[in-house]
């Protein structure tokens, strides 16, 4: 698959709600093959940043470029390269797990939709529950299905807001392994999380937001104390 | 891209019908409401066969519009739940297929409740439709098409609005007035013994309005979707 976008650049990006800034003059460059973990206290601007990257929100000022493409052009033509997990599962509760995946697979025009759905149901461990209504699912099961829904179309840019929410230890390990595989295949991954264990295990880069500004932005090496950096900068 | 949009439209229709089959949320409420309207209208306005030509056209179209509003107001509600509308908006082509899919399901739901409503009205008001039933049905079909075309886009516009149930008729009905006037004229003329020569121009005008409503809605839906996603 073509690695587009391979680079996302944010220049003087701000998002204000009324008079208060959720993000203020952010400058960042995100590269393919790198997993960036975004941490910060509540209200630091993490979700706003992800929504702007996903083109579901518009900046008040500044610009985002996806390689050489402007935000509007990317939103108009190339949005299908985004895999997005938000606070909401983006699933239909009355449909079964298989029907949900099949629906999104058909929307994306995936030719081998039934096989792809089956493969993802196996991958996220929901084969036995594939034909049950999503409304009967536990939070962890919904989260597993959400992950499959977000990745079924093989996106290049992965924007994940708390992907390990509701997952047990096995599920968290699954998502960690999955993200490592995707980064190794050249995906550009941005993950919001409060799970410092997950950050330590999988992140290549740590971004700490504080009151809408970048307080810390460093590549992570093995010996780095993530919690200490967070305590100091968040 | 056309092939993808066609497949997306079918997927959206299939999903909505499957969902409705499981919940029966729209059909039960609209059919129950339609029956209730017929009961109320019959007691309020039926005073023998001589009153039928006077009151029936208005009652028929008001019943279709009120019940249709109930169906159309639910169109995008379940897309709002769990924020599914945003997931749909991220897929290329859905600014067309989502409109076409929702419009088609609205049309299907409206036809289904009309199957219950119209015979009931015809029986309770003792309307003689012999020989002109096809013209009555044509006028209702054309009116239903226009209502669904416009109602779908207005319903999408209001999906994030807390007052959407109140605002939907306030926004939708003034836009529908030309179509409703034409529909009432057709039904009145047919009850007065008219035929195609009397109602043809009105039905053609309704068809022209349908084309305008559907075309405009399809064009506007892209902006509506980007505003509400």
CSV table of C-alpha atoms in Angstrom, one decimal:
chain,number,residue,atom,x,y,z
A,1,UNK,CA,0.0,0.0,0.0
A,2,UNK,CA,1.2,3.5,-0.8
A,3,UNK,CA,2.5,5.3,2.2
A,4,UNK,CA,0.4,8.4,2.0
A,5,UNK,CA,0.5,10.5,4.0
A,6,UNK,CA,4.0,9.8,5.2
A,7,UNK,CA,4.3,13.1,7.0
A,8,UNK,CA,1.8,15.3,8.7
A,9,UNK,CA,2.9,18.8,9.6
A,10,UNK,CA,1.1,21.2,11.9
A,11,UNK,CA,2.0,24.8,11.6
A,12,UNK,CA,0.9,27.4,14.3
A,13,UNK,CA,-2.2,25.4,14.7
A,14,UNK,CA,-4.9,26.8,17.1
A,15,UNK,CA,-8.4,25.7,17.9
A,16,UNK,CA,-10.5,28.0,20.1
A,17,UNK,CA,-14.0,27.5,21.5
A,18,UNK,CA,-15.3,30.9,22.2
A,19,UNK,CA,-12.5,32.8,23.9
A,20,UNK,CA,-10.7,29.8,25.3
A,21,UNK,CA,-8.1,27.9,23.3
A,22,UNK,CA,-8.2,24.1,23.4
A,23,UNK,CA,-4.9,24.2,21.3
A,24,UNK,CA,-2.7,27.2,20.9
A,25,UNK,CA,-0.1,27.7,18.2
A,26,UNK,CA,1.0,24.0,17.9
A,27,UNK,CA,4.0,23.2,15.7
A,28,UNK,CA,4.6,19.5,15.0
A,29,UNK,CA,5.8,17.1,12.4
A,30,UNK,CA,4.6,13.5,12.5
A,31,UNK,CA,6.3,10.9,10.4
A,32,UNK,CA,5.3,7.5,9.1
A,33,UNK,CA,6.8,4.5,10.8
A,34,UNK,CA,6.7,6.3,14.2
A,35,UNK,CA,4.2,5.9,17.0
A,36,UNK,CA,3.6,9.1,18.8
A,37,UNK,CA,2.0,8.8,22.3
A,38,UNK,CA,0.1,11.9,23.3
A,39,UNK,CA,-0.4,12.4,27.1
A,40,UNK,CA,-1.7,15.2,29.2
A,41,UNK,CA,-4.2,16.1,31.9
A,42,UNK,CA,-7.9,16.4,31.2
A,43,UNK,CA,-8.5,19.5,29.0
A,44,UNK,CA,-4.9,19.6,27.8
A,45,UNK,CA,-6.2,19.5,24.1
A,46,UNK,CA,-5.4,15.8,23.3
A,47,UNK,CA,-8.8,15.0,21.8
A,48,UNK,CA,-8.9,18.3,19.9
A,49,UNK,CA,-5.6,17.5,18.4
A,50,UNK,CA,-6.8,14.1,17.2
A,51,UNK,CA,-10.0,15.5,15.9
A,52,UNK,CA,-8.1,18.1,13.9
A,53,UNK,CA,-5.8,15.5,12.5
A,54,UNK,CA,-8.8,13.3,11.6
A,55,UNK,CA,-10.3,16.4,9.7
A,56,UNK,CA,-13.5,16.1,11.7
A,57,UNK,CA,-12.8,19.5,13.3
A,58,UNK,CA,-11.4,22.7,11.7
A,59,UNK,CA,-8.6,24.7,13.1
A,60,UNK,CA,-9.3,28.3,14.1
A,61,UNK,CA,-6.0,29.4,12.7
A,62,UNK,CA,-2.8,27.8,11.4
A,63,UNK,CA,-2.6,24.9,9.0
A,64,UNK,CA,-2.2,21.1,8.7
A,65,UNK,CA,-0.5,19.6,5.7
A,66,UNK,CA,-0.6,15.9,4.8
A,67,UNK,CA,2.6,15.5,2.8
A,68,UNK,CA,2.0,18.4,0.3
A,69,UNK,CA,-1.7,18.3,0.5
A,70,UNK,CA,-3.8,20.9,2.3
A,71,UNK,CA,-6.2,20.0,5.1
A,72,UNK,CA,-9.3,20.7,2.9
A,73,UNK,CA,-8.0,18.7,-0.1
A,74,UNK,CA,-7.1,15.8,2.1
A,75,UNK,CA,-10.5,15.9,3.8
A,76,UNK,CA,-12.2,16.0,0.4
A,77,UNK,CA,-10.2,13.3,-1.4
A,78,UNK,CA,-8.1,11.1,0.9
A,79,UNK,CA,-10.0,10.7,4.2
A,80,UNK,CA,-10.3,7.0,3.7
A,81,UNK,CA,-6.6,6.7,4.6
A,82,UNK,CA,-7.6,7.6,8.2
A,83,UNK,CA,-8.3,4.9,10.8
A,84,UNK,CA,-10.0,6.7,13.7
A,85,UNK,CA,-10.9,5.6,17.2
A,86,UNK,CA,-12.7,8.2,19.2
A,87,UNK,CA,-14.4,8.3,22.6
A,88,UNK,CA,-17.4,6.8,21.0
A,89,UNK,CA,-17.3,3.3,19.5
A,90,UNK,CA,-18.9,4.4,16.1
A,91,UNK,CA,-20.8,1.1,16.0
A,92,UNK,CA,-24.5,0.3,15.5
A,93,UNK,CA,-25.8,-1.3,18.6
A,94,UNK,CA,-28.7,-3.1,17.0
A,95,UNK,CA,-26.4,-4.9,14.4
A,96,UNK,CA,-24.2,-7.8,15.1
A,97,UNK,CA,-20.4,-7.6,15.2
A,98,UNK,CA,-20.1,-9.2,11.8
A,99,UNK,CA,-22.8,-6.9,10.3
A,100,UNK,CA,-21.1,-3.8,11.6
A,101,UNK,CA,-17.8,-4.8,10.1
A,102,UNK,CA,-19.4,-5.9,6.8
A,103,UNK,CA,-21.2,-2.6,6.6
A,104,UNK,CA,-18.1,-0.5,7.0
A,105,UNK,CA,-16.2,-2.9,4.6
A,106,UNK,CA,-18.8,-2.4,2.0
A,107,UNK,CA,-18.7,1.4,2.5
A,108,UNK,CA,-15.0,1.3,1.8
A,109,UNK,CA,-15.5,-0.8,-1.3
A,110,UNK,CA,-13.5,-3.7,0.0
A,111,UNK,CA,-13.9,-6.5,-2.5
A,112,UNK,CA,-13.4,-9.5,-0.2
A,113,UNK,CA,-15.5,-8.1,2.6
A,114,UNK,CA,-16.7,-11.3,4.2
A,115,UNK,CA,-13.2,-12.8,4.3
A,116,UNK,CA,-11.7,-9.6,5.6
A,117,UNK,CA,-14.5,-9.3,8.3
A,118,UNK,CA,-13.8,-12.9,9.4
A,119,UNK,CA,-10.1,-12.3,9.5
A,120,UNK,CA,-10.6,-9.3,11.8
A,121,UNK,CA,-13.1,-11.0,14.0
A,122,UNK,CA,-10.5,-13.8,14.5
A,123,UNK,CA,-7.8,-11.2,15.1
A,124,UNK,CA,-9.7,-9.3,17.8
A,125,UNK,CA,-11.0,-12.5,19.4
A,126,UNK,CA,-14.7,-12.1,18.6
A,127,UNK,CA,-15.4,-15.0,16.3
A,128,UNK,CA,-17.6,-16.8,18.9
A,129,UNK,CA,-19.6,-13.6,19.4
A,130,UNK,CA,-19.7,-12.4,15.8
A,131,UNK,CA,-23.4,-13.0,15.3
A,132,UNK,CA,-24.5,-11.4,18.6
A,133,UNK,CA,-25.9,-7.9,18.8
A,134,UNK,CA,-23.3,-5.3,19.8
A,135,UNK,CA,-25.7,-3.9,22.5
A,136,UNK,CA,-25.1,-7.2,24.4
A,137,UNK,CA,-21.3,-6.7,24.3
A,138,UNK,CA,-19.2,-5.7,27.3
A,139,UNK,CA,-17.2,-2.5,27.0
A,140,UNK,CA,-14.0,-4.4,26.3
A,141,UNK,CA,-15.7,-6.4,23.5
A,142,UNK,CA,-17.0,-3.2,22.0
A,143,UNK,CA,-13.5,-1.7,22.1
A,144,UNK,CA,-12.1,-4.8,20.3
A,145,UNK,CA,-14.8,-4.4,17.6
A,146,UNK,CA,-14.1,-0.7,17.4
A,147,UNK,CA,-10.4,-1.5,16.7
A,148,UNK,CA,-11.4,-3.9,13.9
A,149,UNK,CA,-13.8,-1.3,12.5
A,150,UNK,CA,-11.2,1.4,12.5
A,151,UNK,CA,-8.6,-0.8,10.8
A,152,UNK,CA,-10.6,-2.9,8.4
A,153,UNK,CA,-9.8,-0.7,5.4
A,154,UNK,CA,-6.1,-0.8,6.0
A,155,UNK,CA,-5.6,2.9,6.8
A,156,UNK,CA,-2.2,4.6,6.6
A,157,UNK,CA,-2.9,7.3,9.3
A,158,UNK,CA,-4.1,5.8,12.6
A,159,UNK,CA,-5.6,8.2,15.2
A,160,UNK,CA,-6.5,6.4,18.3
A,161,UNK,CA,-8.1,8.0,21.4
A,162,UNK,CA,-7.6,5.7,24.4
A,163,UNK,CA,-7.6,2.5,22.3
A,164,UNK,CA,-7.0,0.3,25.4
A,165,UNK,CA,-10.1,1.6,27.3
A,166,UNK,CA,-12.1,-1.2,28.7
A,167,UNK,CA,-9.6,-3.9,27.6
A,168,UNK,CA,-8.2,-6.5,30.0
A,169,UNK,CA,-4.5,-7.2,30.2
A,170,UNK,CA,-4.6,-9.6,27.3
A,171,UNK,CA,-6.5,-7.1,25.2
A,172,UNK,CA,-4.0,-4.3,26.0
A,173,UNK,CA,-1.2,-6.6,25.0
A,174,UNK,CA,-3.0,-7.4,21.8
A,175,UNK,CA,-3.4,-3.7,20.9
A,176,UNK,CA,0.2,-3.1,21.8
A,177,UNK,CA,1.4,-5.9,19.5
A,178,UNK,CA,-1.0,-4.8,16.7
A,179,UNK,CA,0.2,-1.2,16.8
A,180,UNK,CA,3.9,-2.3,16.8
A,181,UNK,CA,3.2,-4.4,13.7
A,182,UNK,CA,1.4,-1.5,12.0
A,183,UNK,CA,4.3,0.9,12.8
A,184,UNK,CA,6.8,-1.6,11.4
A,185,UNK,CA,4.8,-1.6,8.2
A,186,UNK,CA,5.2,2.2,7.9
A,187,UNK,CA,1.9,3.4,9.3
A,188,UNK,CA,1.8,6.8,10.9
A,189,UNK,CA,0.2,6.3,14.4
A,190,UNK,CA,-0.9,8.8,17.0
A,191,UNK,CA,-2.2,7.4,20.3
A,192,UNK,CA,-3.8,9.3,23.1
A,193,UNK,CA,-3.5,7.3,26.3
A,194,UNK,CA,-3.2,7.6,30.1
A,195,UNK,CA,-1.6,4.1,30.2
A,196,UNK,CA,2.1,4.8,30.9
A,197,UNK,CA,2.9,1.1,30.6
A,198,UNK,CA,1.6,1.1,27.1
A,199,UNK,CA,3.5,4.3,26.3
A,200,UNK,CA,6.7,2.7,27.6
A,201,UNK,CA,6.1,-0.5,25.6
A,202,UNK,CA,5.2,0.9,22.2
A,203,UNK,CA,5.8,4.6,21.8
A,204,UNK,CA,8.7,5.9,19.7
A,205,UNK,CA,7.9,9.5,20.7
A,206,UNK,CA,6.3,11.2,23.7
A,207,UNK,CA,4.2,14.3,23.3
A,208,UNK,CA,3.0,16.0,26.5
A,209,UNK,CA,0.3,18.6,26.1
A,210,UNK,CA,-0.4,21.2,28.8
A,211,UNK,CA,-3.2,23.6,28.5
A,212,UNK,CA,-3.3,23.5,24.7
A,213,UNK,CA,0.5,23.8,24.2
A,214,UNK,CA,3.3,21.3,23.6
A,215,UNK,CA,5.1,21.0,27.0
A,216,UNK,CA,7.3,18.1,26.0
A,217,UNK,CA,8.2,16.5,22.7
A,218,UNK,CA,11.0,13.9,22.7
A,219,UNK,CA,11.9,10.6,21.0
A,220,UNK,CA,11.8,7.9,23.6
A,221,UNK,CA,14.8,5.6,24.3
A,222,UNK,CA,14.9,2.6,26.5
A,223,UNK,CA,16.0,4.2,29.7
A,224,UNK,CA,13.7,7.1,29.7
A,225,UNK,CA,11.4,7.6,32.6
A,226,UNK,CA,8.0,8.4,31.1
A,227,UNK,CA,6.2,9.0,34.4
A,228,UNK,CA,8.9,11.4,35.5
A,229,UNK,CA,8.6,13.4,32.3
A,230,UNK,CA,4.9,13.5,32.7
A,231,UNK,CA,5.0,14.6,36.3
A,232,UNK,CA,7.5,17.4,35.4
A,233,UNK,CA,5.8,18.7,32.2
A,234,UNK,CA,2.0,18.0,32.3
B,1,UNK,CA,-16.5,5.9,-8.0
B,2,UNK,CA,-20.1,5.6,-9.3
B,3,UNK,CA,-20.0,1.8,-8.6
B,4,UNK,CA,-18.7,2.5,-5.1
B,5,UNK,CA,-21.5,5.0,-4.4
B,6,UNK,CA,-24.1,2.6,-5.7
B,7,UNK,CA,-22.7,-0.2,-3.4
B,8,UNK,CA,-22.5,2.2,-0.5
B,9,UNK,CA,-26.2,3.3,-1.1
B,10,UNK,CA,-27.3,-0.4,-1.1
B,11,UNK,CA,-25.2,-1.0,2.1
B,12,UNK,CA,-26.9,1.9,3.9
B,13,UNK,CA,-30.4,0.9,2.8
B,14,UNK,CA,-29.7,-2.7,3.9
B,15,UNK,CA,-28.4,-1.6,7.2
B,16,UNK,CA,-31.3,0.7,7.9
B,17,UNK,CA,-33.9,-1.9,6.9
B,18,UNK,CA,-32.2,-4.6,9.0
B,19,UNK,CA,-32.1,-2.2,11.9
B,20,UNK,CA,-35.8,-1.4,11.5
B,21,UNK,CA,-36.7,-5.0,11.2
B,22,UNK,CA,-35.1,-5.6,14.6
B,23,UNK,CA,-36.5,-2.5,16.4
B,24,UNK,CA,-39.7,-1.8,14.4
B,25,UNK,CA,-39.2,1.7,15.8
B,26,UNK,CA,-40.4,3.7,12.8
B,27,UNK,CA,-43.1,1.4,11.4
B,28,UNK,CA,-44.9,0.8,14.6
B,29,UNK,CA,-45.0,4.5,15.6
B,30,UNK,CA,-46.0,5.8,12.1
B,31,UNK,CA,-48.7,3.2,11.5
B,32,UNK,CA,-50.1,3.7,15.0
B,33,UNK,CA,-50.1,7.5,14.5
B,34,UNK,CA,-51.7,7.2,11.0
B,35,UNK,CA,-54.5,5.1,12.5
B,36,UNK,CA,-55.0,7.6,15.3
B,37,UNK,CA,-55.2,10.4,12.8
B,38,UNK,CA,-57.8,8.6,10.7
B,39,UNK,CA,-59.9,8.0,13.9
B,40,UNK,CA,-59.7,11.7,14.9
B,41,UNK,CA,-60.3,13.0,11.5
B,42,UNK,CA,-63.3,10.7,10.9
B,43,UNK,CA,-65.0,11.8,14.1
B,44,UNK,CA,-64.2,15.5,13.6
B,45,UNK,CA,-64.9,15.9,9.9
B,46,UNK,CA,-67.0,13.1,8.5
B,47,UNK,CA,-70.7,14.2,8.4
B,48,UNK,CA,-72.0,12.1,5.6
B,49,UNK,CA,-70.8,11.5,2.0
B,50,UNK,CA,-71.7,15.1,0.9
B,51,UNK,CA,-68.8,16.5,3.1
B,52,UNK,CA,-66.2,14.1,1.7
B,53,UNK,CA,-65.2,16.2,-1.4
B,54,UNK,CA,-64.8,19.2,0.9
B,55,UNK,CA,-62.6,17.7,3.6
B,56,UNK,CA,-61.0,14.6,2.2
B,57,UNK,CA,-58.2,16.2,0.1
B,58,UNK,CA,-56.9,18.2,3.0
B,59,UNK,CA,-57.2,15.3,5.4
B,60,UNK,CA,-55.4,12.9,3.1
B,61,UNK,CA,-52.4,15.2,2.5
B,62,UNK,CA,-52.2,16.4,6.1
B,63,UNK,CA,-52.2,12.8,7.3
B,64,UNK,CA,-49.4,11.9,4.8
B,65,UNK,CA,-47.3,15.0,5.9
B,66,UNK,CA,-47.8,14.5,9.7
B,67,UNK,CA,-47.0,10.8,9.6
B,68,UNK,CA,-44.2,11.3,7.2
B,69,UNK,CA,-42.7,13.9,9.5
B,70,UNK,CA,-42.7,11.4,12.3
B,71,UNK,CA,-40.8,8.8,10.1
B,72,UNK,CA,-38.4,11.4,8.6
B,73,UNK,CA,-37.5,12.8,12.0
B,74,UNK,CA,-36.0,9.5,13.0
B,75,UNK,CA,-33.8,9.1,9.8
B,76,UNK,CA,-30.5,10.3,11.2
B,77,UNK,CA,-31.1,9.8,14.9
B,78,UNK,CA,-29.5,6.4,15.2
B,79,UNK,CA,-26.5,7.8,13.2
B,80,UNK,CA,-26.1,10.3,16.0
B,81,UNK,CA,-26.0,7.6,18.6
B,82,UNK,CA,-22.4,6.4,19.2
B,83,UNK,CA,-21.4,9.1,16.7
B,84,UNK,CA,-21.8,6.8,13.7
B,85,UNK,CA,-22.4,9.8,11.5
B,86,UNK,CA,-18.7,10.8,11.9
B,87,UNK,CA,-17.6,7.3,10.9
B,88,UNK,CA,-19.8,7.5,7.8
B,89,UNK,CA,-18.5,11.0,7.0
B,90,UNK,CA,-14.9,9.7,6.9
B,91,UNK,CA,-15.7,7.4,4.1
B,92,UNK,CA,-15.3,8.9,0.6
B,93,UNK,CA,-18.5,9.1,-1.4
B,94,UNK,CA,-20.9,9.1,1.5
B,95,UNK,CA,-21.9,12.7,0.8
B,96,UNK,CA,-23.9,11.2,-2.0
B,97,UNK,CA,-24.6,7.6,-0.9
B,98,UNK,CA,-25.8,8.6,2.5
B,99,UNK,CA,-28.4,10.9,1.0
B,100,UNK,CA,-29.5,8.4,-1.5
B,101,UNK,CA,-29.6,5.6,1.0
B,102,UNK,CA,-31.6,7.6,3.6
B,103,UNK,CA,-33.9,9.0,1.0
B,104,UNK,CA,-34.7,5.5,-0.3
B,105,UNK,CA,-35.3,4.1,3.2
B,106,UNK,CA,-37.6,7.1,4.0
B,107,UNK,CA,-39.5,6.4,0.8
B,108,UNK,CA,-39.9,2.8,1.7
B,109,UNK,CA,-41.1,3.6,5.2
B,110,UNK,CA,-43.6,6.2,3.8
B,111,UNK,CA,-45.0,3.8,1.3
B,112,UNK,CA,-45.4,1.2,4.0
B,113,UNK,CA,-47.4,3.5,6.3
B,114,UNK,CA,-49.4,4.8,3.3
B,115,UNK,CA,-50.4,1.2,2.6
B,116,UNK,CA,-52.1,1.2,6.0
B,117,UNK,CA,-53.3,4.9,5.9
B,118,UNK,CA,-54.8,5.4,2.5
B,119,UNK,CA,-57.2,2.4,2.3
B,120,UNK,CA,-58.3,3.2,5.8
B,121,UNK,CA,-59.1,6.8,4.8
B,122,UNK,CA,-60.8,5.8,1.6
B,123,UNK,CA,-63.0,3.3,3.5
B,124,UNK,CA,-63.9,5.6,6.5
B,125,UNK,CA,-64.7,8.6,4.2
B,126,UNK,CA,-66.5,6.4,1.6
B,127,UNK,CA,-64.5,7.8,-1.2
B,128,UNK,CA,-65.3,6.6,-4.7
B,129,UNK,CA,-62.0,6.1,-6.5
B,130,UNK,CA,-63.4,3.9,-9.3
B,131,UNK,CA,-61.7,4.7,-12.6
B,132,UNK,CA,-59.3,7.2,-11.2
B,133,UNK,CA,-57.4,5.2,-8.6
B,134,UNK,CA,-54.3,5.2,-10.7
B,135,UNK,CA,-54.3,9.0,-10.8
B,136,UNK,CA,-54.8,9.2,-7.1
B,137,UNK,CA,-51.9,6.8,-6.6
B,138,UNK,CA,-49.7,8.7,-9.1
B,139,UNK,CA,-50.3,12.0,-7.3
B,140,UNK,CA,-49.6,10.4,-3.9
B,141,UNK,CA,-46.5,8.7,-5.2
B,142,UNK,CA,-45.2,12.0,-6.7
B,143,UNK,CA,-46.0,13.9,-3.5
B,144,UNK,CA,-44.3,11.2,-1.3
B,145,UNK,CA,-41.2,11.3,-3.5
B,146,UNK,CA,-40.9,15.1,-3.1
B,147,UNK,CA,-41.6,15.0,0.6
B,148,UNK,CA,-39.0,12.3,1.2
B,149,UNK,CA,-36.4,14.1,-1.0
B,150,UNK,CA,-36.7,17.4,0.9
B,151,UNK,CA,-37.4,15.8,4.3
B,152,UNK,CA,-34.2,13.8,4.2
B,153,UNK,CA,-31.9,16.8,3.8
B,154,UNK,CA,-33.8,18.9,6.4
B,155,UNK,CA,-33.7,16.0,8.8
B,156,UNK,CA,-29.9,15.8,8.3
B,157,UNK,CA,-29.5,19.6,8.8
B,158,UNK,CA,-31.2,19.3,12.2
B,159,UNK,CA,-29.5,16.1,13.5
B,160,UNK,CA,-27.3,17.9,16.0
B,161,UNK,CA,-30.0,20.3,17.1
B,162,UNK,CA,-31.6,19.7,20.5
B,163,UNK,CA,-34.9,21.2,19.2
B,164,UNK,CA,-34.9,19.1,16.0
B,165,UNK,CA,-38.4,17.7,16.6
B,166,UNK,CA,-39.8,21.2,16.9
B,167,UNK,CA,-37.7,22.7,14.1
B,168,UNK,CA,-38.3,19.9,11.5
B,169,UNK,CA,-41.9,20.9,10.7
B,170,UNK,CA,-41.1,24.6,11.0
B,171,UNK,CA,-38.4,24.4,8.4
B,172,UNK,CA,-39.9,21.7,6.2
B,173,UNK,CA,-43.5,22.6,5.9
B,174,UNK,CA,-43.1,26.1,4.3
B,175,UNK,CA,-40.8,24.5,1.7
B,176,UNK,CA,-43.4,21.9,0.9
B,177,UNK,CA,-46.3,24.3,0.5
B,178,UNK,CA,-46.2,24.3,-3.4
B,179,UNK,CA,-46.1,20.5,-3.5
B,180,UNK,CA,-49.0,20.2,-1.0
B,181,UNK,CA,-51.2,22.7,-2.8
B,182,UNK,CA,-50.7,20.8,-6.0
B,183,UNK,CA,-51.4,17.5,-4.3
B,184,UNK,CA,-54.6,18.9,-2.7
B,185,UNK,CA,-55.7,20.3,-6.1
B,186,UNK,CA,-55.2,16.9,-7.8
B,187,UNK,CA,-57.3,15.0,-5.1
B,188,UNK,CA,-60.0,17.7,-5.2
B,189,UNK,CA,-60.3,17.6,-9.0
B,190,UNK,CA,-60.4,13.8,-9.0
B,191,UNK,CA,-63.2,13.7,-6.4
B,192,UNK,CA,-65.1,16.2,-8.5
B,193,UNK,CA,-65.1,13.7,-11.4
B,194,UNK,CA,-62.0,15.1,-13.1
B,195,UNK,CA,-59.6,13.1,-15.2
B,196,UNK,CA,-56.1,13.4,-16.6
B,197,UNK,CA,-57.0,16.5,-18.6
B,198,UNK,CA,-57.9,18.3,-15.4
B,199,UNK,CA,-55.1,16.9,-13.1
B,200,UNK,CA,-52.3,16.3,-15.6
B,201,UNK,CA,-50.8,19.9,-15.4
B,202,UNK,CA,-50.8,19.7,-11.6
B,203,UNK,CA,-49.1,16.3,-11.5
B,204,UNK,CA,-46.5,17.5,-14.0
B,205,UNK,CA,-45.9,20.5,-11.8
B,206,UNK,CA,-45.5,18.2,-8.8
B,207,UNK,CA,-43.0,16.1,-10.9
B,208,UNK,CA,-41.0,19.3,-11.7
B,209,UNK,CA,-41.0,20.2,-8.0
B,210,UNK,CA,-39.7,16.7,-7.2
B,211,UNK,CA,-36.8,17.1,-9.6
B,212,UNK,CA,-36.0,20.5,-8.1
B,213,UNK,CA,-36.2,19.2,-4.5
B,214,UNK,CA,-34.2,16.1,-5.2
B,215,UNK,CA,-31.5,17.9,-7.2
B,216,UNK,CA,-31.1,20.7,-4.7
B,217,UNK,CA,-31.0,18.3,-1.8
B,218,UNK,CA,-28.4,16.2,-3.4
B,219,UNK,CA,-26.2,19.2,-4.1
B,220,UNK,CA,-26.7,20.7,-0.6
B,221,UNK,CA,-26.2,17.4,1.3
B,222,UNK,CA,-22.4,17.6,1.0
B,223,UNK,CA,-22.4,20.9,2.9
B,224,UNK,CA,-25.0,19.7,5.3
B,225,UNK,CA,-22.9,16.6,6.1
B,226,UNK,CA,-19.7,18.5,6.6
B,227,UNK,CA,-21.5,20.9,9.0
B,228,UNK,CA,-23.1,18.2,11.1
B,229,UNK,CA,-20.4,15.5,11.1
